[in-house]
C-alpha cells in the first residue's frame, strides 16, 4: 500500500491559477462596500499612527520653539488663530448682534448650546485629507464640519468606531455652501466652495454683478444639522473676470490656516441628534 | 524568496509611503511625491521569476491600497502591471538602469490609470483623474530610481529577490 509523503506535500497552484485567484481577490475587495473595506485602512493607521505622524509634530513644535526667541515676534499660526477668532466674532455680530464680549472670552465654543465639539488629534496626513483619532464612538458621522482652531478646514467623509477621515477644503471632492462677506455693504453673497487640489479653493459660478473684492472673508454657511452659525473658512485671494465666461467671477480662496501646522482639530457634533 | 522579510519590507514601505516623512520629497504646490511601491513593483517583476513576480505584484498592490483610502483598485492594477512587466522581461532583459527607469515610468502611468478607473467604480468621490499628476509621479519615481537603486536592490536581495538566477532555484526544487 502506497504511503503519501504528507509532510513533503506542498500546495502550489499553477501560475495561471495563482494569477486568476489573486485577481479575483482584488475584485472581491473592489466590490466589497467602502464602509467595510475602509476598516482595513483605518486599522493600518491605528496600528502605525505613531510612525505615520512622525515629522509633522516636530515641525510644529520646532516653529513654536523658534517663536520663543523674540518676545516681539508673533508666530504665523498664532496670528492665524487670532485672525480666525476675530473674523468668527465679526460673523456672529452680523448674525446675532449680541453677546460678542462673552463669545470673545471663550475659545473654541459654538454659540448654540445644542452644539458640542469633539477634540481630536491628527494621526495621519494624506493629500488633501487628515486622519483623526475619533470616530463614531464619539458621535462622529459623515458630513460633520471639522474646525482647526475655530476655522472650518473640512468635513468628515469616512468614520469608523475610533478613527475618521477628514476631507480638507483644498480637495476638489470637498464642496461646501459658503457666504462671502462684503463688510462695506454689510451683505453676504452665496456660493459653493470646492478645493483646487493644491493649497487653496475656488468658488465657481458667482455672477459678476456681485461686487466682490480681494480680501473679503469667506464663511461656511450655516447648515441645518451640521453647523449652527457661519464659520470662517478663509479669504478671497484673487477675484478676476472668468476668462471662459466673462459674466462670472473667478474667485480663489486662501484658507485661514496652513494645514501643516495643525496637530489638533475639533469636530462640530450636534447633541440634539438632528443629523 | 524569503516571504517574512518581504512582508516586513512591504509594511515598512507602506508606513513610509503614507507617513509625513515623504513630504520632504514633495514637489510643487501639488505635493508630487515619488511612489516607492511602483519602483518596487518593477524591481521585483524584473528580478523574481514570473511565479514570484505574480505574488509580489499583488502583494505590493495590497500594501498600496492599505496605505491609501480604497481597497481593491491597486491590487488589480499592480497585479496586472507587475505580471505584464515580468513577461516583458522575458523578451527584454532590462538590465540597464535607464531601461528599468523607463519601465517604472510606463508602469506608473498604467497602474494609476487603471486604479483611478477602478476607484471611480467603487467610490467616485475619492477618484481624482489628474493626468498631469499621474505623469509627474511616474516621472519622479523613474528619476528617483537612479538614486534609490542601490538601497532598494540591497533591500530586495535581503528578501531573496535577484539572487537565485541561472537555474539555481529550479535545481533546488
Coordinates of N, CA, C and O in Angstrom, one line a residue, chain B residues 4-137:
Chain B
X4 N 8.7 36.2 4.8 CA 8.6 37.0 6.0 C 9.3 38.3 5.9 O 8.8 39.4 6.2
X5 N 10.5 38.3 5.3 CA 11.3 39.5 5.1 C 10.6 40.4 4.1 O 10.6 41.6 4.2
X6 N 10.0 39.8 3.1 CA 9.3 40.6 2.1 C 8.1 41.3 2.7 O 7.9 42.5 2.4
X7 N 7.4 40.6 3.6 CA 6.3 41.2 4.3 C 6.7 42.4 5.2 O 6.1 43.4 5.2
X8 N 7.9 42.2 5.8 CA 8.4 43.3 6.7 C 8.8 44.5 5.8 O 8.5 45.6 6.2
X9 N 9.4 44.2 4.7 CA 9.8 45.3 3.8 C 8.5 46.0 3.3 O 8.5 47.3 3.2
X10 N 7.5 45.3 3.0 CA 6.2 45.8 2.5 C 5.6 46.7 3.5 O 5.1 47.8 3.2
X11 N 5.6 46.3 4.8 CA 5.0 47.1 5.8 C 5.8 48.4 6.0 O 5.2 49.4 6.2
X12 N 7.1 48.2 6.0 CA 8.0 49.4 6.2 C 7.7 50.4 5.1 O 7.5 51.6 5.3
X13 N 7.6 49.9 3.8 CA 7.3 50.9 2.7 C 5.9 51.5 2.8 O 5.7 52.6 2.5
X14 N 5.0 50.7 3.2 CA 3.6 51.2 3.4 C 3.6 52.3 4.4 O 2.9 53.3 4.2
X15 N 4.2 52.1 5.5 CA 4.3 53.2 6.5 C 5.0 54.4 6.0 O 4.6 55.5 6.2
X16 N 6.2 54.1 5.4 CA 7.0 55.2 4.8 C 6.2 56.0 3.8 O 6.1 57.3 3.8
X17 N 5.5 55.3 2.9 CA 4.8 56.0 1.8 C 3.7 56.9 2.3 O 3.4 57.9 1.7
X18 N 3.0 56.4 3.4 CA 1.9 57.2 3.8 C 2.3 58.1 5.0 O 1.4 58.8 5.6
X19 N 3.5 58.2 5.4 CA 3.9 59.0 6.5 C 4.2 60.4 6.1 O 4.4 60.7 4.9
X20 N 4.3 61.3 7.0 CA 4.6 62.7 6.7 C 6.1 62.9 6.3 O 6.4 63.9 5.8
X21 N 6.9 61.9 6.6 CA 8.3 62.0 6.2 C 8.4 62.2 4.7 O 9.3 62.9 4.2
X22 N 7.5 61.6 3.9 CA 7.5 61.7 2.5 C 7.3 63.1 2.0 O 7.6 63.4 0.8
X23 N 6.8 64.0 2.9 CA 6.6 65.4 2.5 C 7.9 66.1 2.1 O 7.9 67.1 1.5
X24 N 9.0 65.5 2.7 CA 10.3 66.0 2.4 C 10.6 66.0 0.9 O 11.2 66.9 0.3
X25 N 10.1 65.0 0.2 CA 10.3 64.8 -1.2 C 9.2 65.4 -2.1 O 9.3 65.3 -3.3
X26 N 8.2 66.0 -1.4 CA 7.1 66.6 -2.2 C 7.5 67.8 -3.0 O 8.3 68.7 -2.5
X27 N 7.1 67.8 -4.3 CA 7.5 68.9 -5.2 C 6.2 69.7 -5.6 O 5.2 69.1 -5.7
X28 N 6.4 71.0 -5.8 CA 5.4 71.9 -6.2 C 4.2 72.0 -5.3 O 4.1 71.2 -4.3
X29 N 3.3 72.9 -5.5 CA 2.1 73.0 -4.6 C 1.1 71.9 -4.8 O 0.1 71.8 -4.1
X30 N 1.4 71.0 -5.8 CA 0.5 69.8 -5.9 C 1.0 68.7 -5.1 O 0.4 67.6 -5.1
X31 N 2.1 68.9 -4.4 CA 2.7 67.9 -3.5 C 2.9 66.6 -4.2 O 2.5 65.5 -3.8
X32 N 3.7 66.6 -5.3 CA 4.0 65.4 -6.1 C 5.1 64.7 -5.3 O 6.1 65.2 -5.0
X33 N 4.8 63.4 -5.0 CA 5.7 62.6 -4.2 C 6.0 61.3 -5.1 O 5.2 60.9 -5.8
X34 N 7.2 60.8 -4.9 CA 7.5 59.6 -5.6 C 6.8 58.4 -5.1 O 6.4 58.4 -3.9
X35 N 6.5 57.4 -5.9 CA 5.8 56.2 -5.5 C 6.8 55.0 -5.3 O 7.2 54.5 -6.3
X36 N 7.1 54.7 -4.1 CA 8.1 53.7 -3.9 C 7.5 52.3 -4.2 O 8.2 51.4 -4.6
X37 N 6.2 52.1 -4.0 CA 5.6 50.9 -4.4 C 5.8 50.6 -5.9 O 6.1 49.4 -6.2
X38 N 5.7 51.6 -6.6 CA 5.9 51.5 -8.1 C 7.3 51.0 -8.4 O 7.5 50.1 -9.3
X39 N 8.3 51.6 -7.8 CA 9.7 51.3 -8.0 C 9.9 49.8 -7.6 O 10.5 49.0 -8.4
X40 N 9.3 49.4 -6.5 CA 9.5 48.0 -6.0 C 8.8 47.0 -6.9 O 9.2 45.9 -7.2
X41 N 7.6 47.5 -7.4 CA 6.9 46.6 -8.4 C 7.7 46.2 -9.5 O 7.8 45.0 -9.9
X42 N 8.4 47.2 -10.1 CA 9.2 46.9 -11.3 C 10.5 46.2 -10.9 O 10.9 45.2 -11.6
X43 N 11.0 46.5 -9.7 CA 12.2 45.8 -9.3 C 12.0 44.3 -9.1 O 12.7 43.4 -9.6
X44 N 10.9 44.0 -8.4 CA 10.6 42.6 -8.2 C 10.1 41.9 -9.4 O 10.4 40.7 -9.6
X45 N 9.4 42.6 -10.3 CA 9.0 42.0 -11.6 C 10.2 41.6 -12.4 O 10.1 40.6 -13.2
X46 N 11.2 42.4 -12.3 CA 12.4 42.1 -13.2 C 13.3 41.1 -12.5 O 13.9 40.2 -13.2
X47 N 13.4 41.1 -11.2 CA 14.4 40.3 -10.5 C 13.8 39.0 -9.9 O 14.6 38.2 -9.4
X48 N 12.5 38.7 -10.0 CA 12.0 37.5 -9.5 C 11.6 36.6 -10.7 O 11.5 37.1 -11.8
X49 N 11.5 35.3 -10.5 CA 10.9 34.5 -11.5 C 9.4 34.9 -11.7 O 8.8 35.5 -10.8
X50 N 8.8 34.5 -12.8 CA 7.4 35.0 -13.0 C 6.4 34.5 -12.0 O 5.5 35.2 -11.7
X51 N 6.7 33.4 -11.4 CA 5.7 32.9 -10.3 C 5.8 33.9 -9.1 O 4.7 34.3 -8.7
X52 N 7.0 34.1 -8.6 CA 7.1 35.1 -7.5 C 6.7 36.5 -7.9 O 6.2 37.2 -7.0
X53 N 6.9 36.8 -9.1 CA 6.6 38.2 -9.6 C 5.1 38.4 -9.5 O 4.6 39.5 -9.1
X54 N 4.3 37.4 -9.8 CA 2.8 37.5 -9.6 C 2.5 37.8 -8.2 O 1.7 38.7 -7.9
X55 N 3.1 37.0 -7.3 CA 2.7 37.2 -5.8 C 3.2 38.6 -5.3 O 2.4 39.3 -4.7
X56 N 4.4 38.9 -5.7 CA 4.9 40.2 -5.2 C 4.1 41.4 -5.7 O 3.8 42.4 -5.0
X57 N 3.7 41.3 -7.0 CA 2.9 42.4 -7.6 C 1.6 42.6 -6.9 O 1.2 43.7 -6.5
X58 N 0.9 41.5 -6.7 CA -0.4 41.6 -6.0 C -0.2 42.1 -4.5 O -1.0 42.9 -4.0
X59 N 0.8 41.6 -3.9 CA 1.1 41.9 -2.5 C 1.4 43.4 -2.4 O 1.0 44.1 -1.5
X60 N 2.2 44.0 -3.4 CA 2.5 45.4 -3.4 C 1.2 46.2 -3.6 O 1.1 47.3 -3.0
X61 N 0.4 45.7 -4.5 CA -0.9 46.4 -4.7 C -1.8 46.4 -3.4 O -2.4 47.4 -3.1
X62 N -1.7 45.3 -2.7 CA -2.5 45.2 -1.5 C -1.9 46.3 -0.5 O -2.7 47.0 0.2
X63 N -0.6 46.3 -0.4 CA 0.0 47.3 0.5 C -0.3 48.7 0.1 O -0.5 49.6 1.0
X64 N -0.3 49.0 -1.2 CA -0.6 50.3 -1.7 C -2.0 50.7 -1.4 O -2.3 51.9 -1.0
X65 N -3.0 49.8 -1.5 CA -4.3 50.0 -1.1 C -4.5 50.3 0.4 O -5.2 51.1 0.8
X66 N -3.8 49.5 1.2 CA -3.8 49.6 2.6 C -3.3 51.0 3.1 O -3.9 51.6 4.0
X67 N -2.3 51.5 2.4 CA -1.8 52.8 2.7 C -2.6 53.9 2.1 O -2.4 55.1 2.5
X68 N -3.5 53.6 1.3 CA -4.4 54.6 0.6 C -5.7 54.7 1.3 O -5.8 54.5 2.5
X69 N -6.8 54.9 0.5 CA -8.1 55.1 1.1 C -9.1 54.0 0.6 O -10.1 53.8 1.3
X70 N -8.8 53.4 -0.5 CA -9.8 52.4 -1.1 C -9.1 51.1 -1.3 O -8.1 51.0 -1.9
X71 N -9.8 50.0 -0.9 CA -9.2 48.7 -1.1 C -9.7 48.1 -2.4 O -10.9 48.1 -2.7
X72 N -8.8 47.6 -3.2 CA -9.2 46.9 -4.4 C -8.5 47.4 -5.7 O -7.9 46.6 -6.4
X73 N -8.6 48.7 -5.9 CA -8.1 49.2 -7.2 C -6.6 48.9 -7.5 O -6.2 48.4 -8.5
X74 N -5.8 49.1 -6.5 CA -4.3 48.9 -6.7 C -3.9 47.4 -6.7 O -3.0 47.1 -7.3
X75 N -4.7 46.6 -6.0 CA -4.4 45.2 -6.0 C -4.5 44.7 -7.5 O -3.6 44.0 -8.0
X76 N -5.5 45.1 -8.1 CA -5.7 44.7 -9.5 C -4.7 45.4 -10.4 O -4.1 44.7 -11.3
X77 N -4.6 46.7 -10.3 CA -3.7 47.4 -11.2 C -2.2 47.0 -11.1 O -1.5 46.8 -12.0
X78 N -1.8 46.9 -9.8 CA -0.4 46.4 -9.6 C -0.2 45.0 -10.1 O 0.8 44.6 -10.7
X79 N -1.2 44.1 -9.8 CA -1.1 42.8 -10.3 C -1.0 42.6 -11.8 O -0.1 42.0 -12.3
X80 N -1.9 43.3 -12.5 CA -1.8 43.3 -13.9 C -0.5 43.9 -14.5 O 0.1 43.3 -15.3
X81 N -0.1 45.0 -13.9 CA 1.1 45.7 -14.4 C 2.3 44.9 -14.1 O 3.2 44.7 -15.0
X82 N 2.4 44.4 -12.9 CA 3.6 43.6 -12.5 C 3.8 42.3 -13.3 O 4.9 42.0 -13.8
X83 N 2.7 41.7 -13.6 CA 2.7 40.5 -14.5 C 3.1 40.8 -15.9 O 4.0 40.2 -16.5
X84 N 2.6 42.0 -16.4 CA 3.0 42.4 -17.7 C 4.5 42.7 -17.8 O 5.2 42.3 -18.7
X85 N 5.0 43.4 -16.8 CA 6.4 43.7 -16.7 C 7.3 42.5 -16.7 O 8.3 42.3 -17.4
X86 N 6.8 41.5 -15.9 CA 7.5 40.2 -15.7 C 7.6 39.5 -17.1 O 8.6 38.9 -17.4
X87 N 6.5 39.6 -17.8 CA 6.5 38.9 -19.2 C 7.4 39.7 -20.2 O 8.0 39.1 -21.0
X88 N 7.3 41.0 -20.1 CA 8.2 41.8 -21.0 C 9.6 41.5 -20.7 O 10.5 41.5 -21.6
X89 N 9.9 41.3 -19.4 CA 11.3 41.0 -19.0 C 11.8 39.7 -19.7 O 13.0 39.6 -20.0
X90 N 10.9 38.8 -20.1 CA 11.4 37.6 -20.8 C 11.8 37.9 -22.2 O 12.6 37.1 -22.8
X91 N 11.4 39.1 -22.7 CA 11.7 39.5 -24.1 C 12.9 40.5 -24.0 O 13.9 40.3 -24.7
X92 N 12.7 41.5 -23.2 CA 13.8 42.5 -23.0 C 14.3 42.3 -21.6 O 13.6 42.4 -20.6
X93 N 15.6 42.1 -21.4 CA 16.2 41.8 -20.1 C 16.1 42.9 -19.1 O 16.0 42.7 -17.9
X94 N 16.1 44.1 -19.6 CA 16.0 45.3 -18.7 C 17.1 45.3 -17.6 O 16.8 45.5 -16.5
X95 N 18.3 45.1 -18.0 CA 19.4 45.1 -17.1 C 20.0 46.5 -16.8 O 20.6 46.8 -15.8
X96 N 19.8 47.4 -17.8 CA 20.3 48.8 -17.6 C 19.4 49.6 -16.8 O 18.1 49.5 -16.9
X97 N 20.0 50.5 -16.0 CA 19.2 51.3 -15.1 C 18.2 52.2 -15.9 O 17.1 52.4 -15.4
X98 N 18.7 52.7 -17.0 CA 17.8 53.5 -17.9 C 16.6 52.8 -18.3 O 15.4 53.3 -18.3
X99 N 16.8 51.5 -18.7 CA 15.6 50.7 -19.2 C 14.7 50.5 -18.0 O 13.4 50.5 -18.2
X100 N 15.2 50.2 -16.8 CA 14.4 50.0 -15.7 C 13.6 51.3 -15.3 O 12.4 51.2 -14.9
X101 N 14.3 52.4 -15.4 CA 13.6 53.7 -15.2 C 12.4 53.9 -16.2 O 11.3 54.3 -15.8
X102 N 12.7 53.5 -17.4 CA 11.6 53.7 -18.4 C 10.5 52.7 -18.1 O 9.3 53.1 -18.3
X103 N 10.8 51.5 -17.6 CA 9.7 50.6 -17.2 C 8.9 51.1 -16.0 O 7.7 51.0 -15.9
X104 N 9.6 51.8 -15.1 CA 8.9 52.4 -13.9 C 8.0 53.5 -14.4 O 6.8 53.6 -14.0
X105 N 8.4 54.3 -15.3 CA 7.6 55.4 -15.9 C 6.3 54.8 -16.6 O 5.2 55.2 -16.3
X106 N 6.6 53.8 -17.4 CA 5.4 53.2 -18.2 C 4.5 52.5 -17.2 O 3.2 52.7 -17.3
X107 N 5.0 51.8 -16.2 CA 4.2 51.1 -15.2 C 3.4 52.1 -14.4 O 2.3 51.9 -14.0
X108 N 4.1 53.2 -14.1 CA 3.4 54.3 -13.3 C 2.2 54.8 -13.9 O 1.1 55.0 -13.3
X109 N 2.3 55.1 -15.2 CA 1.1 55.6 -16.0 C 0.0 54.5 -16.0 O -1.2 54.8 -15.7
X110 N 0.4 53.3 -16.3 CA -0.5 52.2 -16.5 C -1.3 51.9 -15.2 O -2.5 51.8 -15.1
X111 N -0.5 51.8 -14.1 CA -1.0 51.4 -12.8 C -2.1 52.5 -12.3 O -3.2 52.1 -11.9
X112 N -1.7 53.7 -12.4 CA -2.6 54.8 -11.9 C -3.8 55.0 -12.8 O -4.9 55.3 -12.3
X113 N -3.7 54.8 -14.1 CA -4.9 54.9 -15.0 C -5.9 53.8 -14.6 O -7.1 54.1 -14.5
X114 N -5.4 52.6 -14.4 CA -6.4 51.5 -14.0 C -6.9 51.8 -12.7 O -8.1 51.6 -12.4
X115 N -6.1 52.2 -11.7 CA -6.5 52.5 -10.4 C -7.6 53.6 -10.3 O -8.6 53.4 -9.6
X116 N -7.3 54.6 -11.0 CA -8.3 55.7 -11.0 C -9.7 55.3 -11.5 O -10.7 55.6 -11.0
X117 N -9.6 54.5 -12.6 CA -10.8 53.9 -13.2 C -11.6 53.1 -12.2 O -12.8 53.2 -12.0
X118 N -10.9 52.2 -11.5 CA -11.5 51.3 -10.6 C -11.9 52.0 -9.3 O -13.0 51.6 -8.8
X119 N -11.2 53.0 -8.9 CA -11.6 53.8 -7.7 C -12.9 54.5 -8.0 O -13.8 54.6 -7.2
X120 N -13.0 55.0 -9.2 CA -14.2 55.7 -9.6 C -15.4 54.8 -9.6 O -16.5 55.2 -9.3
X121 N -15.1 53.5 -9.9 CA -16.2 52.5 -9.9 C -16.7 52.2 -8.5 O -17.8 52.0 -8.2
X122 N -15.7 52.2 -7.6 CA -16.1 51.8 -6.2 C -16.5 53.1 -5.3 O -17.5 53.0 -4.7
X123 N -15.7 54.1 -5.4 CA -16.0 55.3 -4.6 C -15.7 56.5 -5.4 O -14.6 57.0 -5.4
X124 N -16.7 57.0 -6.2 CA -16.5 58.0 -7.1 C -16.0 59.3 -6.5 O -15.2 60.0 -7.1
X125 N -16.3 59.5 -5.3 CA -15.9 60.8 -4.6 C -14.4 60.8 -4.3 O -13.8 61.8 -4.1
X126 N -13.8 59.6 -4.2 CA -12.4 59.5 -3.9 C -11.5 59.4 -5.1 O -10.3 59.4 -5.0
X127 N -12.1 59.3 -6.3 CA -11.3 59.1 -7.5 C -11.0 60.5 -8.1 O -11.9 61.3 -8.3
X128 N -9.7 60.7 -8.3 CA -9.3 62.0 -8.9 C -8.4 61.7 -10.1 O -7.3 61.3 -10.0
X129 N -9.0 61.9 -11.3 CA -8.3 61.7 -12.5 C -7.5 62.9 -12.9 O -8.0 63.7 -13.7
X130 N -6.3 63.1 -12.4 CA -5.5 64.2 -12.7 C -4.3 63.7 -13.6 O -3.3 63.1 -13.0
X131 N -4.4 63.8 -14.9 CA -3.4 63.2 -15.8 C -2.1 63.8 -15.6 O -1.1 63.1 -15.6
X132 N -2.0 65.1 -15.3 CA -0.7 65.7 -15.1 C 0.0 65.2 -13.8 O 1.2 64.9 -13.8
X133 N -0.8 64.9 -12.8 CA -0.2 64.4 -11.6 C 0.3 62.9 -11.8 O 1.4 62.6 -11.3
X134 N -0.5 62.1 -12.5 CA -0.1 60.8 -12.7 C 1.2 60.8 -13.5 O 2.1 60.0 -13.2
X135 N 1.3 61.6 -14.5 CA 2.5 61.7 -15.3 C 3.7 62.2 -14.4 O 4.8 61.6 -14.5
X136 N 3.5 63.2 -13.6 CA 4.5 63.7 -12.8 C 5.1 62.7 -11.8 O 6.3 62.6 -11.6
X137 N 4.1 62.0 -11.2 CA 4.5 60.9 -10.2 C 5.4 59.8 -10.9 O 6.4 59.4 -10.4

